[in-house]
PDB file of C-alpha atoms in Angstrom:
ATOM      1  CA  GLY A  43     -48.920 -54.017  40.609  1.00 56.00           C
ATOM      2  CA  ALA A  44     -47.696 -55.616  37.959  1.00 82.00           C
ATOM      3  CA  GLY A  45     -43.992 -56.014  37.165  1.00 94.00           C
ATOM      4  CA  VAL A  46     -42.606 -57.072  33.544  1.00 97.00           C
ATOM      5  CA  SER A  47     -43.660 -60.239  32.738  1.00 97.00           C
ATOM      6  CA  GLN A  48     -42.113 -62.812  29.945  1.00 98.00           C
ATOM      7  CA  SER A  49     -43.346 -65.502  27.901  1.00 97.00           C
ATOM      8  CA  PRO A  50     -42.668 -68.231  27.946  1.00 98.00           C
ATOM      9  CA  ARG A  51     -40.608 -68.905  31.139  1.00 97.00           C
ATOM     10  CA  TYR A  52     -38.639 -71.772  28.869  1.00 98.00           C
ATOM     11  CA  LYS A  53     -38.329 -72.474  25.248  1.00 98.00           C
ATOM     12  CA  VAL A  54     -36.515 -75.800  23.842  1.00 98.00           C
ATOM     13  CA  ALA A  55     -35.891 -75.136  20.270  1.00 98.00           C
ATOM     14  CA  LYS A  56     -34.315 -77.426  17.626  1.00 98.00           C
ATOM     15  CA  ARG A  57     -31.356 -75.984  15.752  1.00 98.00           C
ATOM     16  CA  GLY A  58     -33.048 -74.192  12.722  1.00 98.00           C
ATOM     17  CA  GLN A  59     -36.244 -73.348  14.258  1.00 98.00           C
ATOM     18  CA  ASP A  60     -37.248 -69.699  14.585  1.00 98.00           C
ATOM     19  CA  VAL A  61     -38.312 -68.510  17.978  1.00 98.00           C
ATOM     20  CA  ALA A  62     -40.122 -65.638  18.955  1.00 98.00           C
ATOM     21  CA  LEU A  63     -39.785 -64.545  22.703  1.00 98.00           C
ATOM     22  CA  ARG A  64     -42.560 -61.882  24.239  1.00 98.00           C
ATOM     23  CA  CYS A  65     -42.462 -59.268  26.791  1.00 98.00           C
ATOM     24  CA  ASP A  66     -45.088 -57.109  28.595  1.00 98.00           C
ATOM     25  CA  PRO A  67     -43.561 -54.151  30.179  1.00 97.00           C
ATOM     26  CA  ILE A  68     -45.128 -52.347  32.892  1.00 96.00           C
ATOM     27  CA  SER A  69     -47.650 -50.010  32.034  1.00 94.00           C
ATOM     28  CA  GLY A  70     -46.774 -46.951  31.036  1.00 91.00           C
ATOM     29  CA  HIS A  71     -43.158 -47.498  30.557  1.00 92.00           C
ATOM     30  CA  VAL A  72     -41.662 -45.497  27.731  1.00 91.00           C
ATOM     31  CA  SER A  73     -38.225 -47.551  27.789  1.00 92.00           C
ATOM     32  CA  LEU A  74     -37.851 -51.035  26.844  1.00 95.00           C
ATOM     33  CA  PHE A  75     -34.973 -53.190  26.931  1.00 96.00           C
ATOM     34  CA  TRP A  76     -33.667 -56.816  25.684  1.00 98.00           C
ATOM     35  CA  TYR A  77     -30.696 -58.407  27.400  1.00 97.00           C
ATOM     36  CA  GLN A  78     -28.991 -61.796  27.087  1.00 98.00           C
ATOM     37  CA  GLN A  79     -27.629 -64.147  29.781  1.00 97.00           C
ATOM     38  CA  ALA A  80     -25.303 -66.853  28.965  1.00 95.00           C
ATOM     39  CA  LEU A  81     -24.858 -68.954  31.944  1.00 92.00           C
ATOM     40  CA  GLY A  82     -22.324 -67.819  34.511  1.00 90.00           C
ATOM     41  CA  GLN A  83     -22.159 -64.228  33.114  1.00 92.00           C
ATOM     42  CA  GLY A  84     -23.736 -61.004  33.643  1.00 93.00           C
ATOM     43  CA  PRO A  85     -26.702 -59.891  31.131  1.00 95.00           C
ATOM     44  CA  GLU A  86     -25.630 -58.111  27.627  1.00 95.00           C
ATOM     45  CA  PHE A  87     -27.604 -55.371  26.184  1.00 95.00           C
ATOM     46  CA  LEU A  88     -29.230 -56.589  23.099  1.00 97.00           C
ATOM     47  CA  THR A  89     -31.570 -53.701  21.658  1.00 96.00           C
ATOM     48  CA  TYR A  90     -33.280 -50.747  23.384  1.00 93.00           C
ATOM     49  CA  PHE A  91     -36.750 -49.272  22.151  1.00 94.00           C
ATOM     50  CA  GLN A  92     -38.145 -45.887  23.174  1.00 92.00           C
ATOM     51  CA  ASN A  93     -41.782 -46.047  22.967  1.00 94.00           C
ATOM     52  CA  GLU A  94     -42.400 -47.741  19.207  1.00 95.00           C
ATOM     53  CA  ALA A  95     -39.039 -46.631  18.175  1.00 94.00           C
ATOM     54  CA  GLN A  96     -36.201 -48.792  18.343  1.00 94.00           C
ATOM     55  CA  LEU A  97     -33.265 -46.528  18.857  1.00 92.00           C
ATOM     56  CA  ASP A  98     -30.418 -48.873  19.632  1.00 92.00           C
ATOM     57  CA  LYS A  99     -30.003 -52.212  18.137  1.00 92.00           C
ATOM     58  CA  SER A 100     -26.043 -52.486  18.779  1.00 92.00           C
ATOM     59  CA  GLY A 101     -26.167 -55.268  20.695  1.00 94.00           C
ATOM     60  CA  LEU A 102     -27.921 -57.613  18.405  1.00 97.00           C
ATOM     61  CA  PRO A 103     -25.329 -60.438  17.455  1.00 95.00           C
ATOM     62  CA  SER A 104     -26.340 -61.358  14.522  1.00 95.00           C
ATOM     63  CA  ASP A 105     -29.084 -60.499  11.432  1.00 96.00           C
ATOM     64  CA  ARG A 106     -30.897 -63.460  12.564  1.00 98.00           C
ATOM     65  CA  PHE A 107     -32.152 -61.425  15.928  1.00 98.00           C
ATOM     66  CA  PHE A 108     -35.063 -59.174  15.458  1.00 97.00           C
ATOM     67  CA  ALA A 109     -37.120 -56.897  17.870  1.00 98.00           C
ATOM     68  CA  GLU A 110     -40.172 -54.887  17.561  1.00 98.00           C
ATOM     69  CA  ARG A 111     -42.630 -52.717  19.627  1.00 97.00           C
ATOM     70  CA  PRO A 112     -45.157 -51.767  16.880  1.00 96.00           C
ATOM     71  CA  GLU A 113     -47.620 -49.942  19.626  1.00 95.00           C
ATOM     72  CA  GLY A 114     -45.093 -48.980  22.204  1.00 93.00           C
ATOM     73  CA  SER A 115     -45.885 -51.686  24.497  1.00 96.00           C
ATOM     74  CA  VAL A 116     -45.613 -55.390  23.900  1.00 98.00           C
ATOM     75  CA  SER A 117     -42.413 -56.145  22.645  1.00 98.00           C
ATOM     76  CA  THR A 118     -41.291 -59.342  20.532  1.00 98.00           C
ATOM     77  CA  LEU A 119     -37.810 -60.557  20.239  1.00 98.00           C
ATOM     78  CA  LYS A 120     -37.711 -63.329  17.253  1.00 98.00           C
ATOM     79  CA  ILE A 121     -34.407 -65.300  16.492  1.00 98.00           C
ATOM     80  CA  GLN A 122     -34.687 -66.857  13.200  1.00 98.00           C
ATOM     81  CA  ARG A 123     -32.546 -70.147  12.158  1.00 98.00           C
ATOM     82  CA  THR A 124     -31.856 -70.756  15.915  1.00 98.00           C
ATOM     83  CA  GLN A 125     -28.071 -72.188  16.548  1.00 97.00           C
ATOM     84  CA  GLN A 126     -26.919 -73.845  19.762  1.00 97.00           C
ATOM     85  CA  GLU A 127     -24.736 -70.409  20.907  1.00 96.00           C
ATOM     86  CA  ASP A 128     -28.151 -68.889  20.956  1.00 98.00           C
ATOM     87  CA  SER A 129     -29.174 -70.576  24.267  1.00 98.00           C
ATOM     88  CA  ALA A 130     -29.194 -68.114  26.957  1.00 98.00           C
ATOM     89  CA  VAL A 131     -31.391 -66.892  28.930  1.00 98.00           C
ATOM     90  CA  TYR A 132     -33.347 -63.702  27.302  1.00 98.00           C
ATOM     91  CA  LEU A 133     -34.326 -61.021  29.961  1.00 98.00           C
ATOM     92  CA  CYS A 134     -36.390 -57.762  29.101  1.00 98.00           C
ATOM     93  CA  ALA A 135     -36.410 -54.476  31.253  1.00 96.00           C
ATOM     94  CA  SER A 136     -38.610 -51.114  30.898  1.00 95.00           C
ATOM     95  CA  SER A 137     -38.349 -47.684  32.658  1.00 91.00           C
ATOM     96  CA  SER A 138     -40.368 -45.100  33.066  1.00 86.00           C
ATOM     97  CA  ASN A 139     -38.072 -42.017  32.427  1.00 75.00           C
ATOM     98  CA  ARG A 140     -40.023 -39.842  34.210  1.00 73.00           C
ATOM     99  CA  GLY A 141     -38.387 -37.403  36.760  1.00 68.00           C
ATOM    100  CA  GLY A 142     -35.604 -37.923  35.277  1.00 66.00           C
ATOM    101  CA  ARG A 143     -35.535 -41.693  37.114  1.00 69.00           C
ATOM    102  CA  ASN A 144     -34.359 -44.656  35.095  1.00 79.00           C
ATOM    103  CA  GLU A 145     -33.853 -47.873  36.699  1.00 87.00           C
ATOM    104  CA  GLN A 146     -34.618 -50.699  35.197  1.00 92.00           C
ATOM    105  CA  TYR A 147     -37.300 -52.939  35.871  1.00 94.00           C
ATOM    106  CA  PHE A 148     -36.731 -56.762  34.866  1.00 97.00           C
ATOM    107  CA  GLY A 149     -39.052 -59.459  33.983  1.00 97.00           C
ATOM    108  CA  PRO A 150     -38.154 -62.839  35.146  1.00 97.00           C
ATOM    109  CA  GLY A 151     -36.524 -64.061  31.615  1.00 98.00           C
ATOM    110  CA  THR A 152     -36.937 -66.575  29.078  1.00 98.00           C
ATOM    111  CA  ARG A 153     -34.388 -69.422  29.062  1.00 98.00           C
ATOM    112  CA  LEU A 154     -33.852 -70.678  25.550  1.00 98.00           C
ATOM    113  CA  THR A 155     -32.179 -73.631  25.201  1.00 98.00           C
ATOM    114  CA  VAL A 156     -31.122 -75.281  21.324  1.00 98.00           C
ATOM    115  CA  THR A 157     -30.510 -78.795  20.864  1.00 96.00           C
TER     116      THR A 157
ATOM    117  CA  ASP B  56     -19.433 -46.020  30.638  1.00 61.00           C
ATOM    118  CA  ALA B  57     -16.619 -46.485  33.314  1.00 63.00           C
ATOM    119  CA  LYS B  58     -15.593 -49.873  33.935  1.00 89.00           C
ATOM    120  CA  THR B  59     -16.042 -51.246  37.877  1.00 94.00           C
ATOM    121  CA  THR B  60     -14.373 -53.710  39.682  1.00 95.00           C
ATOM    122  CA  GLN B  61     -15.961 -55.840  42.354  1.00 97.00           C
ATOM    123  CA  PRO B  62     -14.499 -58.984  44.202  1.00 97.00           C
ATOM    124  CA  THR B  63     -15.645 -62.212  43.056  1.00 96.00           C
ATOM    125  CA  SER B  64     -17.148 -63.616  45.930  1.00 97.00           C
ATOM    126  CA  MET B  65     -18.080 -62.786  49.618  1.00 97.00           C
ATOM    127  CA  ASP B  66     -19.638 -64.345  52.652  1.00 97.00           C
ATOM    128  CA  CYS B  67     -21.762 -62.648  55.282  1.00 96.00           C
ATOM    129  CA  ALA B  68     -23.244 -64.137  58.667  1.00 97.00           C
ATOM    130  CA  GLU B  69     -27.177 -64.101  58.653  1.00 97.00           C
ATOM    131  CA  GLY B  70     -28.101 -60.768  60.591  1.00 97.00           C
ATOM    132  CA  ARG B  71     -24.900 -59.057  60.241  1.00 97.00           C
ATOM    133  CA  ALA B  72     -24.166 -56.210  58.111  1.00 97.00           C
ATOM    134  CA  ALA B  73     -22.844 -57.157  54.609  1.00 98.00           C
ATOM    135  CA  ASN B  74     -20.700 -54.319  52.845  1.00 98.00           C
ATOM    136  CA  LEU B  75     -20.049 -55.069  48.923  1.00 98.00           C
ATOM    137  CA  PRO B  76     -17.072 -52.821  47.879  1.00 98.00           C
ATOM    138  CA  CYS B  77     -16.927 -51.256  44.103  1.00 97.00           C
ATOM    139  CA  ASN B  78     -14.248 -49.616  42.531  1.00 97.00           C
ATOM    140  CA  HIS B  79     -14.595 -47.021  39.465  1.00 95.00           C
ATOM    141  CA  SER B  80     -11.957 -44.718  39.178  1.00 94.00           C
ATOM    142  CA  THR B  81     -12.513 -43.781  36.092  1.00 92.00           C
ATOM    143  CA  ILE B  82     -15.938 -42.659  36.573  1.00 92.00           C
ATOM    144  CA  SER B  83     -17.074 -39.120  35.073  1.00 88.00           C
ATOM    145  CA  GLY B  84     -18.522 -36.300  36.478  1.00 87.00           C
ATOM    146  CA  ASN B  85     -22.059 -37.062  35.066  1.00 85.00           C
ATOM    147  CA  GLU B  86     -22.151 -40.886  35.772  1.00 88.00           C
ATOM    148  CA  TYR B  87     -23.923 -42.447  38.713  1.00 90.00           C
ATOM    149  CA  VAL B  88     -23.656 -45.510  40.765  1.00 93.00           C
ATOM    150  CA  TYR B  89     -26.350 -47.918  40.295  1.00 93.00           C
ATOM    151  CA  TRP B  90     -26.267 -51.312  42.334  1.00 96.00           C
ATOM    152  CA  TYR B  91     -28.609 -54.197  41.239  1.00 97.00           C
ATOM    153  CA  ARG B  92     -29.054 -57.624  42.430  1.00 98.00           C
ATOM    154  CA  GLN B  93     -29.801 -61.133  40.633  1.00 97.00           C
ATOM    155  CA  ILE B  94     -31.184 -63.959  43.242  1.00 96.00           C
ATOM    156  CA  HIS B  95     -30.954 -67.081  41.393  1.00 92.00           C
ATOM    157  CA  SER B  96     -33.209 -68.123  38.317  1.00 89.00           C
ATOM    158  CA  GLN B  97     -34.683 -64.463  38.221  1.00 94.00           C
ATOM    159  CA  GLY B  98     -34.211 -60.789  36.520  1.00 96.00           C
ATOM    160  CA  PRO B  99     -31.852 -58.427  38.184  1.00 97.00           C
ATOM    161  CA  GLN B 100     -33.528 -56.466  40.701  1.00 97.00           C
ATOM    162  CA  TYR B 101     -32.550 -52.725  41.242  1.00 95.00           C
ATOM    163  CA  ILE B 102     -31.711 -51.897  44.800  1.00 97.00           C
ATOM    164  CA  ILE B 103     -30.292 -48.088  45.050  1.00 95.00           C
ATOM    165  CA  HIS B 104     -28.215 -45.308  43.144  1.00 92.00           C
ATOM    166  CA  GLY B 105     -26.405 -42.092  43.937  1.00 92.00           C
ATOM    167  CA  LEU B 106     -23.798 -39.134  42.231  1.00 91.00           C
ATOM    168  CA  LYS B 107     -21.979 -38.324  45.019  1.00 91.00           C
ATOM    169  CA  ASN B 108     -23.693 -38.147  48.276  1.00 88.00           C
ATOM    170  CA  ASN B 109     -24.534 -41.279  50.569  1.00 94.00           C
ATOM    171  CA  GLU B 110     -28.214 -42.548  49.666  1.00 95.00           C
ATOM    172  CA  THR B 111     -30.091 -44.910  51.771  1.00 96.00           C
ATOM    173  CA  ASN B 112     -33.463 -46.652  51.185  1.00 95.00           C
ATOM    174  CA  GLU B 113     -35.371 -49.480  52.495  1.00 95.00           C
ATOM    175  CA  MET B 114     -33.392 -51.875  50.685  1.00 94.00           C
ATOM    176  CA  ALA B 115     -29.967 -50.587  51.667  1.00 97.00           C
ATOM    177  CA  SER B 116     -27.424 -48.080  51.835  1.00 98.00           C
ATOM    178  CA  LEU B 117     -25.050 -46.194  49.212  1.00 98.00           C
ATOM    179  CA  ILE B 118     -21.855 -45.058  50.521  1.00 98.00           C
ATOM    180  CA  ILE B 119     -19.448 -42.849  47.773  1.00 97.00           C
ATOM    181  CA  THR B 120     -15.974 -41.903  48.497  1.00 96.00           C
ATOM    182  CA  GLU B 121     -15.144 -38.235  48.106  1.00 95.00           C
ATOM    183  CA  ASP B 122     -13.262 -38.596  45.273  1.00 95.00           C
ATOM    184  CA  ARG B 123     -16.227 -41.054  43.821  1.00 95.00           C
ATOM    185  CA  LYS B 124     -13.622 -43.626  42.937  1.00 95.00           C
ATOM    186  CA  SER B 125     -15.147 -46.309  45.021  1.00 96.00           C
ATOM    187  CA  SER B 126     -18.485 -47.219  46.635  1.00 97.00           C
ATOM    188  CA  THR B 127     -19.697 -49.870  49.564  1.00 98.00           C
ATOM    189  CA  LEU B 128     -22.905 -51.141  49.102  1.00 98.00           C
ATOM    190  CA  ILE B 129     -24.354 -52.024  52.857  1.00 98.00           C
ATOM    191  CA  LEU B 130     -26.921 -54.400  53.569  1.00 97.00           C
ATOM    192  CA  PRO B 131     -27.827 -53.832  57.399  1.00 96.00           C
ATOM    193  CA  HIS B 132     -29.076 -57.015  58.704  1.00 95.00           C
ATOM    194  CA  ALA B 133     -27.953 -59.623  55.957  1.00 97.00           C
ATOM    195  CA  THR B 134     -31.092 -62.292  55.610  1.00 97.00           C
ATOM    196  CA  LEU B 135     -30.760 -65.698  53.577  1.00 97.00           C
ATOM    197  CA  ARG B 136     -33.290 -64.135  51.009  1.00 96.00           C
ATOM    198  CA  ASP B 137     -29.996 -61.742  50.358  1.00 97.00           C
ATOM    199  CA  THR B 138     -28.093 -64.356  48.812  1.00 98.00           C
ATOM    200  CA  ALA B 139     -27.544 -63.009  45.157  1.00 98.00           C
ATOM    201  CA  VAL B 140     -25.122 -61.826  42.838  1.00 98.00           C
ATOM    202  CA  TYR B 141     -24.419 -58.023  43.279  1.00 98.00           C
ATOM    203  CA  TYR B 142     -23.806 -56.023  40.340  1.00 97.00           C
ATOM    204  CA  CYS B 143     -22.183 -52.255  40.926  1.00 97.00           C
ATOM    205  CA  ILE B 144     -22.791 -50.405  37.185  1.00 94.00           C
ATOM    206  CA  VAL B 145     -21.642 -46.859  36.407  1.00 91.00           C
ATOM    207  CA  ARG B 146     -23.433 -45.139  33.803  1.00 87.00           C
ATOM    208  CA  VAL B 147     -25.174 -41.702  33.388  1.00 79.00           C
ATOM    209  CA  GLY B 148     -27.717 -40.896  34.928  1.00 67.00           C
ATOM    210  CA  GLY B 149     -31.391 -39.249  34.742  1.00 60.00           C
ATOM    211  CA  TYR B 150     -32.995 -39.001  31.720  1.00 56.00           C
ATOM    212  CA  SER B 151     -32.711 -36.425  28.868  1.00 55.00           C
ATOM    213  CA  GLY B 152     -34.674 -38.155  25.864  1.00 54.00           C
ATOM    214  CA  ALA B 153     -31.771 -38.990  23.781  1.00 52.00           C
ATOM    215  CA  GLY B 154     -29.707 -41.977  23.352  1.00 53.00           C
ATOM    216  CA  SER B 155     -29.991 -45.200  25.239  1.00 59.00           C
ATOM    217  CA  TYR B 156     -29.288 -46.022  28.765  1.00 79.00           C
ATOM    218  CA  GLN B 157     -28.270 -49.527  28.633  1.00 86.00           C
ATOM    219  CA  LEU B 158     -27.003 -51.373  31.439  1.00 90.00           C
ATOM    220  CA  THR B 159     -23.527 -52.550  31.352  1.00 90.00           C
ATOM    221  CA  PHE B 160     -23.199 -55.454  33.750  1.00 93.00           C
ATOM    222  CA  GLY B 161     -19.999 -57.170  34.526  1.00 90.00           C
ATOM    223  CA  LYS B 162     -19.502 -60.463  36.668  1.00 90.00           C
ATOM    224  CA  GLY B 163     -20.830 -58.993  39.919  1.00 95.00           C
ATOM    225  CA  THR B 164     -19.865 -60.564  43.692  1.00 97.00           C
ATOM    226  CA  LYS B 165     -21.856 -63.389  44.395  1.00 97.00           C
ATOM    227  CA  LEU B 166     -22.713 -62.780  48.287  1.00 98.00           C
ATOM    228  CA  SER B 167     -23.519 -65.927  50.140  1.00 98.00           C
ATOM    229  CA  VAL B 168     -25.519 -65.417  53.452  1.00 98.00           C
ATOM    230  CA  ILE B 169     -24.657 -68.120  56.220  1.00 97.00           C
ATOM    231  CA  PRO B 170     -27.182 -69.145  58.246  1.00 95.00           C
TER     232      PRO B 170
END
């Protein structure tokens, strides 16, 4: 079956540009997570949605980062006025939460390079 | 979430069992042990999780000590495709409908399967 998909897979942005990263979760999955992974590090939590509600955005590094999931399915992570320190892989994950199961299924990530 | 400690790297001969240890001495009674792995340039992949009993699935076995302060992930017959970074994560399991269930990744163990 279809897994989590993300687009674009690679994005190069000039410093100061805005970018939008898309995540298509597994159909029917209630929970959606965004993570940021710097080179050589483990992923770090950014934000969490339950359906369309953003219940936790404690990991967003600054107010330049904004995420939305308006219809409880597709999600977009937007970064305004990109900086070089935003260069990383951005990972999206979803989970069903049915039957108490909450293992997360990850997409392949979007590699963002800010020049 | 409780903190975990894993070796930085390990080697395993192809066809042999790979045993990956994890220490989680501050684990709480309601926290599960989860294992994920990340193959180069891919998103993390769920492997297995457990509370206190040993668990086995088609990918691996998880052995948790009686005091729950440590665990071992076992890949019974390692192949070259098992070369990856393996993350041991401790967090509240199940799903209660409230709160966020983000994963807190450390640096993991880089497992290299040698031909």
